[in-house]
XYZ file of C-alpha atoms in Angstrom:
555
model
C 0.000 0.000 0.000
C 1.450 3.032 -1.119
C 2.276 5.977 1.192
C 2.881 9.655 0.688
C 4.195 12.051 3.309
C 3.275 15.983 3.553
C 5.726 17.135 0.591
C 3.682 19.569 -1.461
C 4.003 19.779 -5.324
C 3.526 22.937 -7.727
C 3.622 24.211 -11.199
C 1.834 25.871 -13.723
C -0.044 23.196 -15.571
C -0.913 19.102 -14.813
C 1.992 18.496 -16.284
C 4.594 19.059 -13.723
C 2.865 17.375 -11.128
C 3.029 13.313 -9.816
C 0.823 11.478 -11.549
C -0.757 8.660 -9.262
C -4.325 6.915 -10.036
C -7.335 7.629 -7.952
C -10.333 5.932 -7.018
C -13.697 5.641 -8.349
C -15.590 8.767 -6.722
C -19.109 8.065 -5.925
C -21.948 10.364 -6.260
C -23.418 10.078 -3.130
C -24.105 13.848 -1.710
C -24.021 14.176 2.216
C -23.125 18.201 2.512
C -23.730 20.878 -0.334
C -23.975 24.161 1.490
C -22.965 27.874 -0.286
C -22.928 31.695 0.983
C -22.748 33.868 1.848
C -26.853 34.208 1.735
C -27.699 32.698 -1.817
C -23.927 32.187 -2.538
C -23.656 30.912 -6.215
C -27.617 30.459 -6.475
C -27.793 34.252 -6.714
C -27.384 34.392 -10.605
C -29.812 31.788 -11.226
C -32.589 33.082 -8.535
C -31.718 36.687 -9.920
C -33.050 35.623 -13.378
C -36.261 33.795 -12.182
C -37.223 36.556 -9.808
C -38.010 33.710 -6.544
C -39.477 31.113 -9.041
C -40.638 28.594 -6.682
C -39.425 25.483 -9.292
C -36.013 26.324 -8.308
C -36.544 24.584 -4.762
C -36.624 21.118 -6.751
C -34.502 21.571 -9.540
C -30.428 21.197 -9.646
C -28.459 24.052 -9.765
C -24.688 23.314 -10.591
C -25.744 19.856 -10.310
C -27.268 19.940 -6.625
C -30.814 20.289 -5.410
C -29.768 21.485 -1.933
C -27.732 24.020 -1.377
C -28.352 24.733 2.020
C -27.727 21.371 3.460
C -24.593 22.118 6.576
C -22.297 19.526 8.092
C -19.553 19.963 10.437
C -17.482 17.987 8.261
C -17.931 20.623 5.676
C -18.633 23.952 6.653
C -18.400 27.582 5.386
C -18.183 31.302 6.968
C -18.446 34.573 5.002
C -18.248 37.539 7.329
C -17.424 41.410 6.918
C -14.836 42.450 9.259
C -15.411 46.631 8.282
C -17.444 48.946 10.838
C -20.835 49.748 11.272
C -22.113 53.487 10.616
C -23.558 54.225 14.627
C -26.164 56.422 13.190
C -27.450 54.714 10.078
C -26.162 51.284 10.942
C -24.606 50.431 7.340
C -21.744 48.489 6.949
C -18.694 49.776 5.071
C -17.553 47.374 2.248
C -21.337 46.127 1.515
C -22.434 44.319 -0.430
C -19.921 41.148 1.028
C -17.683 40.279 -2.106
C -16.493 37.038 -0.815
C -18.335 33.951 -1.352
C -18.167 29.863 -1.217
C -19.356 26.472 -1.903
C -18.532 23.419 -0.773
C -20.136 19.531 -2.507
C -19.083 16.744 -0.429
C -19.528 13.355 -1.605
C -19.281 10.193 0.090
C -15.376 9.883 -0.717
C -14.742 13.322 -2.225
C -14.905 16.778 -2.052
C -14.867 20.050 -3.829
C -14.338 23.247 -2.520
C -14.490 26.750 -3.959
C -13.814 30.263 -2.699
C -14.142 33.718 -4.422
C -12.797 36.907 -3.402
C -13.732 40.034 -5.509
C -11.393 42.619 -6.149
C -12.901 46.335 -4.620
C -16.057 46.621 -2.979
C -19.818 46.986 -5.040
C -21.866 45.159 -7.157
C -19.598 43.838 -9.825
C -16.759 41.944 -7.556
C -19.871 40.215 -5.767
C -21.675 39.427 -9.139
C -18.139 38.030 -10.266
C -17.432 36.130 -7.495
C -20.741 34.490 -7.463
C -20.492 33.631 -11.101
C -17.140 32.561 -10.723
C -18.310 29.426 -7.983
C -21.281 28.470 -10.082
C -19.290 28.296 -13.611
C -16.816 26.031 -11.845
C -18.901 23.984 -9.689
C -21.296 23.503 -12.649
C -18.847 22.565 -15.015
C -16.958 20.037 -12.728
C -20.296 18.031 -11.354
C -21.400 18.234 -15.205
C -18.184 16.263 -16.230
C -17.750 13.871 -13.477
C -21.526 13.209 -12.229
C -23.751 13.548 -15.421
C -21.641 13.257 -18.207
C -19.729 10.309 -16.821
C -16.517 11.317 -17.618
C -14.362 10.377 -13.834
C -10.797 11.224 -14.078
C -8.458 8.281 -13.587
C -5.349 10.194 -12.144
C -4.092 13.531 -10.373
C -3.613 14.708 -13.284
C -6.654 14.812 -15.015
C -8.331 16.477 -11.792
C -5.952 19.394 -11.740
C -6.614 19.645 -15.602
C -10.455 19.926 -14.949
C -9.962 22.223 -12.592
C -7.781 24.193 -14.913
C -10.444 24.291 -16.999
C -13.004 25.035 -15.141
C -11.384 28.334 -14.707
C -12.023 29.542 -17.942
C -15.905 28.443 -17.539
C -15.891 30.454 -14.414
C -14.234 33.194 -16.867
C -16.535 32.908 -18.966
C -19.319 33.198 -16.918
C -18.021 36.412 -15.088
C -18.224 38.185 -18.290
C -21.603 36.735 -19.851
C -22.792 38.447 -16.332
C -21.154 41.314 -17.025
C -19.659 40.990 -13.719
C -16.565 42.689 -12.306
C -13.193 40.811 -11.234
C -12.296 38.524 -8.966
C -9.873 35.695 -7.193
C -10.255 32.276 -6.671
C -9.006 28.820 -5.359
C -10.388 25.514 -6.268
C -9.752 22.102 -4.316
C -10.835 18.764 -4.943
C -10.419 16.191 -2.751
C -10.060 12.446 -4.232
C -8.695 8.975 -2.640
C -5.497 7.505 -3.885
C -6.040 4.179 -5.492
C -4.483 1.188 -3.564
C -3.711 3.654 -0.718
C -5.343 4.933 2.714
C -4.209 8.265 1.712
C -6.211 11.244 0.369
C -4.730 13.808 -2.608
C -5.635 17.380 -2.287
C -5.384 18.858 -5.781
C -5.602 22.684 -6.340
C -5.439 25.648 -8.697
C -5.568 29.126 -7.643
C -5.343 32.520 -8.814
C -4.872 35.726 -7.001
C -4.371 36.102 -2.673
C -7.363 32.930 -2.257
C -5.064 30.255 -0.731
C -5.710 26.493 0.466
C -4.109 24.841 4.168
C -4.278 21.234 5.165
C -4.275 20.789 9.416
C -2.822 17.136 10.217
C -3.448 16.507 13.657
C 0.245 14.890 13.833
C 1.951 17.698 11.577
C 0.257 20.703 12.496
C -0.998 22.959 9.479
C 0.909 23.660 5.592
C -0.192 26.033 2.923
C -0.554 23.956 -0.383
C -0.720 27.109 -2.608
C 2.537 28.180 -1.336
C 3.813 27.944 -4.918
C 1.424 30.783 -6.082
C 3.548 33.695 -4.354
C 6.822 34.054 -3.373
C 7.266 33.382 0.566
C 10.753 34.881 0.172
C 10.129 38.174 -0.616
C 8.515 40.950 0.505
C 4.676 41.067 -0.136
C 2.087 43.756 -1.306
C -1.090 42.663 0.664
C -2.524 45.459 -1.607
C -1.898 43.552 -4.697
C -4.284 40.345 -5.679
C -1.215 38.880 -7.839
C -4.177 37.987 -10.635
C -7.532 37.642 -10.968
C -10.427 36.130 -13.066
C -12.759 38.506 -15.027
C -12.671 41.922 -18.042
C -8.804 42.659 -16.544
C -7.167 43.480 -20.024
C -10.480 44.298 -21.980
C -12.041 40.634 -21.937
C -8.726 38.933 -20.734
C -8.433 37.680 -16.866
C -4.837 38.413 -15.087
C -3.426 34.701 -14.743
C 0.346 35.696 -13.776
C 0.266 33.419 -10.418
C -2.080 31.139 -11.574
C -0.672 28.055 -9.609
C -1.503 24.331 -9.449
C -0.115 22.643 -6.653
C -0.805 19.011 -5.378
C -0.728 17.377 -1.692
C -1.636 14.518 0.390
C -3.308 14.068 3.368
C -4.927 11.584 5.525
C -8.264 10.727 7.195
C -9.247 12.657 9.242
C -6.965 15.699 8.595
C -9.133 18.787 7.617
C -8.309 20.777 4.428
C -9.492 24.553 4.349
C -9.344 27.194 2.183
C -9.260 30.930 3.090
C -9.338 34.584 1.525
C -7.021 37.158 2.595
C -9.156 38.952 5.339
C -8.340 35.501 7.032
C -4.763 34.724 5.990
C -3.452 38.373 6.419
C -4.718 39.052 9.747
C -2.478 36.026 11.186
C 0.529 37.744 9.865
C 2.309 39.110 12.318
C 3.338 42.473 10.753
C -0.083 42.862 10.278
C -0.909 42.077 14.266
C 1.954 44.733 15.185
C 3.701 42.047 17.247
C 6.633 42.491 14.396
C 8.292 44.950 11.703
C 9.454 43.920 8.479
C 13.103 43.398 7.818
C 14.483 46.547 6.270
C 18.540 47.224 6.075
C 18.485 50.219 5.161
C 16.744 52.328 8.216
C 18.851 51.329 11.382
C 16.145 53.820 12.912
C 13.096 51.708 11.505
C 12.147 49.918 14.822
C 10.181 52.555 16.783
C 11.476 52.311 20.647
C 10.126 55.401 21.748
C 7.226 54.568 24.329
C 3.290 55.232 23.510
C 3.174 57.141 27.049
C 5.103 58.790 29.189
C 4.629 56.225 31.781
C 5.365 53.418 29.623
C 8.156 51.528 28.795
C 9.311 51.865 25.014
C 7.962 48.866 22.975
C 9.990 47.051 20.885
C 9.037 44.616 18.496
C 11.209 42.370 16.224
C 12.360 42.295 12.628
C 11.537 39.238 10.575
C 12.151 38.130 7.196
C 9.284 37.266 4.915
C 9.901 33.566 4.902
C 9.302 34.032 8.870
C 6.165 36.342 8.555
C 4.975 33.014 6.891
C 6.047 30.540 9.306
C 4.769 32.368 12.270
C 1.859 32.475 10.720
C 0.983 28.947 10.065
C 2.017 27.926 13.966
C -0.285 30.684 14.981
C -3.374 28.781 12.884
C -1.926 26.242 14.809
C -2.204 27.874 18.332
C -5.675 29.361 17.981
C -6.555 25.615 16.918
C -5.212 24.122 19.964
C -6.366 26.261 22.195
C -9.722 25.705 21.154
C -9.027 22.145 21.431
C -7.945 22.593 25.010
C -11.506 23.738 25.694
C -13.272 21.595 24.361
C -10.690 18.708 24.800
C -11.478 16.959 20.961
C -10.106 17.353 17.666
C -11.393 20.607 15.633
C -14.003 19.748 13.184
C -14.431 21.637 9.976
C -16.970 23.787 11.647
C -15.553 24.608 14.383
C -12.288 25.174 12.823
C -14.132 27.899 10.638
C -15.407 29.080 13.811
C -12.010 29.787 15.889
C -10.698 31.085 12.767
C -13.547 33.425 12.208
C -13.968 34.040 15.735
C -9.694 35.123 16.087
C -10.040 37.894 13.144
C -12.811 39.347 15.023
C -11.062 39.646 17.920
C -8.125 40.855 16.662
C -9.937 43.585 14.433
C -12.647 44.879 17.352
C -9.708 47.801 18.249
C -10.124 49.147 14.826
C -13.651 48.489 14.257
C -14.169 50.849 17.719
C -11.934 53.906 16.373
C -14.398 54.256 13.031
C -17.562 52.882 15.572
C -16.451 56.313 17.342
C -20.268 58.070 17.656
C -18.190 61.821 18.151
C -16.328 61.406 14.601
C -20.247 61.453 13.257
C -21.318 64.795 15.505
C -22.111 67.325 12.638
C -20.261 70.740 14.040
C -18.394 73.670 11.948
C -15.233 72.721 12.108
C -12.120 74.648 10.658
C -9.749 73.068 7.399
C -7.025 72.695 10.218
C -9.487 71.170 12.638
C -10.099 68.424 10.552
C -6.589 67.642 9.241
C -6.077 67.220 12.515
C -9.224 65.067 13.307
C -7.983 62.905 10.675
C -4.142 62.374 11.424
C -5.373 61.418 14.890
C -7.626 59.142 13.160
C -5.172 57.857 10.820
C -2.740 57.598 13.526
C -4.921 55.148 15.793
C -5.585 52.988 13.171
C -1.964 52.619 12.632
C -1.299 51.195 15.840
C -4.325 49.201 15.973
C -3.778 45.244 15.179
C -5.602 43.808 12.313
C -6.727 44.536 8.907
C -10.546 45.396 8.034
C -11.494 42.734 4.844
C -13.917 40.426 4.237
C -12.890 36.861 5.451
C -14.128 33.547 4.494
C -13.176 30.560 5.216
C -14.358 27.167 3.784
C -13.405 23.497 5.750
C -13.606 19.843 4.832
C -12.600 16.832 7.217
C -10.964 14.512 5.081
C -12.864 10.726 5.383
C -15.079 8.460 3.762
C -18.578 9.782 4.756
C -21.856 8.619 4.696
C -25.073 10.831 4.388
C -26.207 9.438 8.110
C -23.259 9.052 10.063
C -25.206 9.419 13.564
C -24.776 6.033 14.351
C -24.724 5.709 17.652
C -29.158 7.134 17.022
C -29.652 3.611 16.167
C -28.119 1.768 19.031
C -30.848 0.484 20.636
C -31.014 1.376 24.411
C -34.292 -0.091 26.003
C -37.281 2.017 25.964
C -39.380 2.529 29.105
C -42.329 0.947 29.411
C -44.210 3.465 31.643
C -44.602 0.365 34.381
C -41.434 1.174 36.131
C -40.129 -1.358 33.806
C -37.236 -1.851 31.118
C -37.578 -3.231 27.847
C -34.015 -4.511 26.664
C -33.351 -5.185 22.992
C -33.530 -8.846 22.093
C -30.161 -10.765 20.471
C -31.672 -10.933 16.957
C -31.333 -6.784 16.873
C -28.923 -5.287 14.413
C -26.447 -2.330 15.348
C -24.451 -0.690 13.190
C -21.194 -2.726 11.391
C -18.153 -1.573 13.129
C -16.500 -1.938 9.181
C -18.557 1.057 7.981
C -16.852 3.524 6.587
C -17.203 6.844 8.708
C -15.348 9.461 9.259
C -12.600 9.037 12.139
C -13.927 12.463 14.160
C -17.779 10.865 14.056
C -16.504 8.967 17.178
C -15.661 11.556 19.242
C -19.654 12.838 19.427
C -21.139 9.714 20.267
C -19.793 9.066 23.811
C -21.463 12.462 24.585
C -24.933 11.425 22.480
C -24.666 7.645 24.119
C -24.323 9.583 27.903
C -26.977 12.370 27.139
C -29.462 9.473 26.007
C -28.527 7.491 29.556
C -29.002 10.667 31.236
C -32.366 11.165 29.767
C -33.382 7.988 30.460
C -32.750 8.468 34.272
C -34.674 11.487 34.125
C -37.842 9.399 32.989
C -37.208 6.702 35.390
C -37.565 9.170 38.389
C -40.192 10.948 37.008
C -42.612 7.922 35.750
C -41.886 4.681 37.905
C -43.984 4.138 41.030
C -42.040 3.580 44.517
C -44.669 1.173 46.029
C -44.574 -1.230 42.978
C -42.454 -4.601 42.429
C -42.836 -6.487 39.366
C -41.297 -9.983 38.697
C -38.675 -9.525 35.969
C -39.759 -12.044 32.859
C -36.914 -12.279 29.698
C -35.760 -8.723 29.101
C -37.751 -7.219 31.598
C -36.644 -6.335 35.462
C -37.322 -4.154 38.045
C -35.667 -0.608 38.503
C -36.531 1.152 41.336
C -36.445 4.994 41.813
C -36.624 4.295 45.745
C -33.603 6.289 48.010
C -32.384 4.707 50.610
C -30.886 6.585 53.549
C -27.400 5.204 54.313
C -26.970 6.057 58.060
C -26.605 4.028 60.589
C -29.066 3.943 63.543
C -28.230 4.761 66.955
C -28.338 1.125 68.106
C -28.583 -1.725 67.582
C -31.765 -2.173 68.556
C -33.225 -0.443 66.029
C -31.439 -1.880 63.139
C -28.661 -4.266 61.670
C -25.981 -2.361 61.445
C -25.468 -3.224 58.079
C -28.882 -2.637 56.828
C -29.719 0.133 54.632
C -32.687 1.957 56.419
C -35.414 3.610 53.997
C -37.255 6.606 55.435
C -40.938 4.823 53.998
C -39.905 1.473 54.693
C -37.831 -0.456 57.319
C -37.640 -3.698 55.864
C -35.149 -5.405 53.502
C -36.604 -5.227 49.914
C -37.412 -8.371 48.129
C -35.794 -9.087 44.886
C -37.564 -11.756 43.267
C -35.817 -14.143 40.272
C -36.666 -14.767 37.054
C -35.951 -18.829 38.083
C -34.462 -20.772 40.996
C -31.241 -21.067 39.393
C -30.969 -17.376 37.950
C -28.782 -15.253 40.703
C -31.457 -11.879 41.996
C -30.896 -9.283 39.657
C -30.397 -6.470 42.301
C -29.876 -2.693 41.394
C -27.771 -0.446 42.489
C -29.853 0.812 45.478
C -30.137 -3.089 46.804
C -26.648 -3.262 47.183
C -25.872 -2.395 51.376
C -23.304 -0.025 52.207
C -20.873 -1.790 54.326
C -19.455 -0.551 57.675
C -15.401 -0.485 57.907
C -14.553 -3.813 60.481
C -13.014 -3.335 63.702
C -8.741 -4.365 63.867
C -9.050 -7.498 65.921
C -6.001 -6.555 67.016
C -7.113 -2.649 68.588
C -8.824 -2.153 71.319
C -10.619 0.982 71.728
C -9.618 3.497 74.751
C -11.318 6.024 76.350
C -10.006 9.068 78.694
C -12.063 10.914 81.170
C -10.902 14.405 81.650
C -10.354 15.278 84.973
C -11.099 19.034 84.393
């Protein structure tokens, strides 16, 4: 069985990448979910004006776009600030947008990140994910057409591309960046490859649990040298008349293995872990010895200095930063990060980091109409300007998109179908005979599907409890047949009386009832089925060997 380790391969077409065969890729939906809102539905619901027909017919070869999982999962959020008097948000409409198609052993994701803010980069984005995702699930799922290798994935993503191209400008929409992943098993192998092709700052990550997170784009900018976070690097869409900008148009190829979840990102994500862009450091630059700024923020306070790192380490710290937000969510909640709730602590980080900035604009005086002088407000503004300087973060729209690597199934709550015993209302339980099925321990599931059903299997105990207290009868004993027996909600006080007179001292004493309870048995040569309350507590034995001493005080 072959194995593959986490090198990561890039290039500019199929060509330059391994070529290993994959499996046969089934066309079993579990997860199909798109934003944000609409998310690529909004050209096709734009044109029928809320046609009701479109609730039952495919779009981009799914029915159901709105069906979540939190083994593939998607967040589109605006990071910009919200006017305090008319409550609009800067940057709207969002520009960013996903999809995500999850199969049974497969997976394609797509994210979109339009260039500027309005109409256009939103309309191009849009049109970008449904020209793609249409043209792949066309190919592979109606048309028939499976790809046999690596290669021939990252080719039809390659040319999906240009349908997504050509969709932008049928639309008349504006420009745009995007990455495209698809998912597929290696053939003869337990491991997964992760095929991409991106264009522009819209870059892909895998998280192994063993080796922390990698970038797979990495080959579609130069981690070496010095960045402009300004600059897109390319983009999809009417850039040179009808032409798109394809300069870092990358395709790069990884593997990964069950379990591990791959995620793709837009640059109000990846940017704000940078940590130039979270002031804790400056970049490298030789030629101003006086670049580092040591003078302190207040005259109380100590100068702050910060340190100088290279590109290639801006990118480094950044990945083991993913890392540490990861883990510490882990900590918390002490299992492995889903796809959703990897989204979440992502999501969740940015807007922390970004909240100082978000209050300077939020600022309800910088909105107080007064006359105010041409110097007034230069200086308004520098102080303004000055703020957001120092404040952490960078205002963008983020969106992030997750898959947990695995061979899923469309039900995967398993541990629903265990059968429990059901309550019988009699103060009885009814226990599930021999000839009942449970689930095949050989299905194939997902590995994190295991870590929610201890906490499903003890909520459902739990619950049962609850009716047991609540519905059984304390003055009723039934004789226990063949998967029936007594439970009893009775509770017993477990202190000892006075003396022995009034009890055996290792008798449990009920405040209704002074006697020993009767346990009857199903037959003579069946042992009493006793629960827990039967059992008596038993009293610690005297040492034979000590002899117990008592002083009088003489005071």
């Amino acid at each position: 069985m072959a194995r593959f380790g986490n090198e990561t391969f890039s290039g500019k077409c199929s060509n330059d990448l391994p070529l290993l065969d994959i499996g046969h890729l089934s066309d079993e939906v579990f997860s199909s979910y798109t934003g944000p809102d609409s998310g690529l539905t909004f050209t096709i619901t734009n044109e029928d004006n809320g046609n009701s027909s479109l609730s039952t017919s495919e779009i981009a070869g799914v029915r159901n776009w709105n069906n979540k999982n939190q083994k593939a999962y998607g967040i589109c959020i605006s990071l910009y600030e919200q006017h305090p008097v008319n409550g609009k948000m800067s940057g709207d409409p969002l520009a960013d947008a996903f999809a995500i198609c999850a199969r049974k052993n497969s997976c394609l994701m797509l994210i979109a990140d339009g260039v500027n803010w309005g109409e256009k980069p939103r309309l191009a984005a849009r049109c970008a994910l449904y020209g793609s995702m249409n043209y792949i699930n066309k190919n592979i799922f109606q048309e028939g057409e499976q790809p046999c290798n690596t290669q021939d994935v990252i080719e039809l993503l390659r040319r999906s591309f240009d349908e997504a191209h050509r969709c932008i400008l049928a639309k008349d929409g504006g420009l745009t960046t995007m990455c495209a992943c698809m998912v597929v098993p290696v053939k003869n192998s337990e491991h997964f490859a992760v095929c991409c092709v991106n264009v522009g700052d819209s870059y892909a990550y895998v998280l192994s649990h063993n080796q922390g997170i990698r970038e797979v784009t990495v080959g579609s900018h130069d981690i070496s040298s010095e960045r402009d976070i300004r600059d897109a690097g390319g983009a999809l869409g009417p850039v040179n008349g009808k032409n798109p900008e394809l300069r870092n148009l990358t395709c790069s190829i990884t593997f990964a293995h069950q379990g591990d979840v791959v995620f793709l990102a837009t640059d109000g994500i990846s940017d704000n872990f940078d940590p130039v862009v979270t002031k804790l450091a400056l970049p490298r630059r030789e030629s101003d010895s006086n670049f580092n700024n040591l003078s302190p923020t207040s005259p109380t306070s100590s100068p702050i200095i910060r340190p100088e790192m290279e590109p290639k380490e801006r990118h480094i710290y950044a990945m083991k930063e993913m890392e540490r937000i990861i883990h510490e969510y882990e900590l918390v909640t002490e299992e492995p990060c889903s796809a959703q709730e990897l989204c979440g602590a992502l999501v969740q980080h940015v807007l922390s980091l970004t909240d100082s900035k978000r209050k300077i604009l939020e600022n309800p005086a910088l909105y107080v109409r007064r006359k105010m002088t041409l110097k007034d407000k230069e200086h308004r503004d520098s102080e303004i300007v000055d703020k957001m300087g120092k404040a952490p973060g960078k205002l963008d729209h983020a969106s992030v998109v997750a898959y947990e690597v695995g061979i899923m199934k469309p039900d995967e709550e398993e541990m629903e179908n265990i059968p429990l015993g059901t309550w019988n209302g009699d103060d009885t339980l009814s226990l599930p005979s021999s000839t009942d099925t449970s689930p095949s321990p050989t299905s194939p599931i997902s590995p994190s599907s295991k870590k929610s059903r201890p906490k499903k299997l003890f909520a459902r105990i739990r619950s049962l409890s609850v009716n047991t207290t609540n519905n059984s009868s304390p003055t009723h004993h039934h004789h226990p047949s063949p998967g029936l027996f007594p439970i009893s909600p009775k509770r017993f006080s477990f202190k000892r009386s006075r003396s022995k007179s009034e009890a055996e001292p290792n008798t449990p004493i009920s405040p209704t009832n002074n006697r020993h309870k009767e346990v009857l048995s199903p037959s003579p040569m069946t042992p009493p089925i006793l629960s827990p309350e039967d059992y008596p507590m038993p009293l610690p034995a005297q040492h034979p060997s000590r002899r117990s001493i008592s002083y009088e005080s003489s005071v």
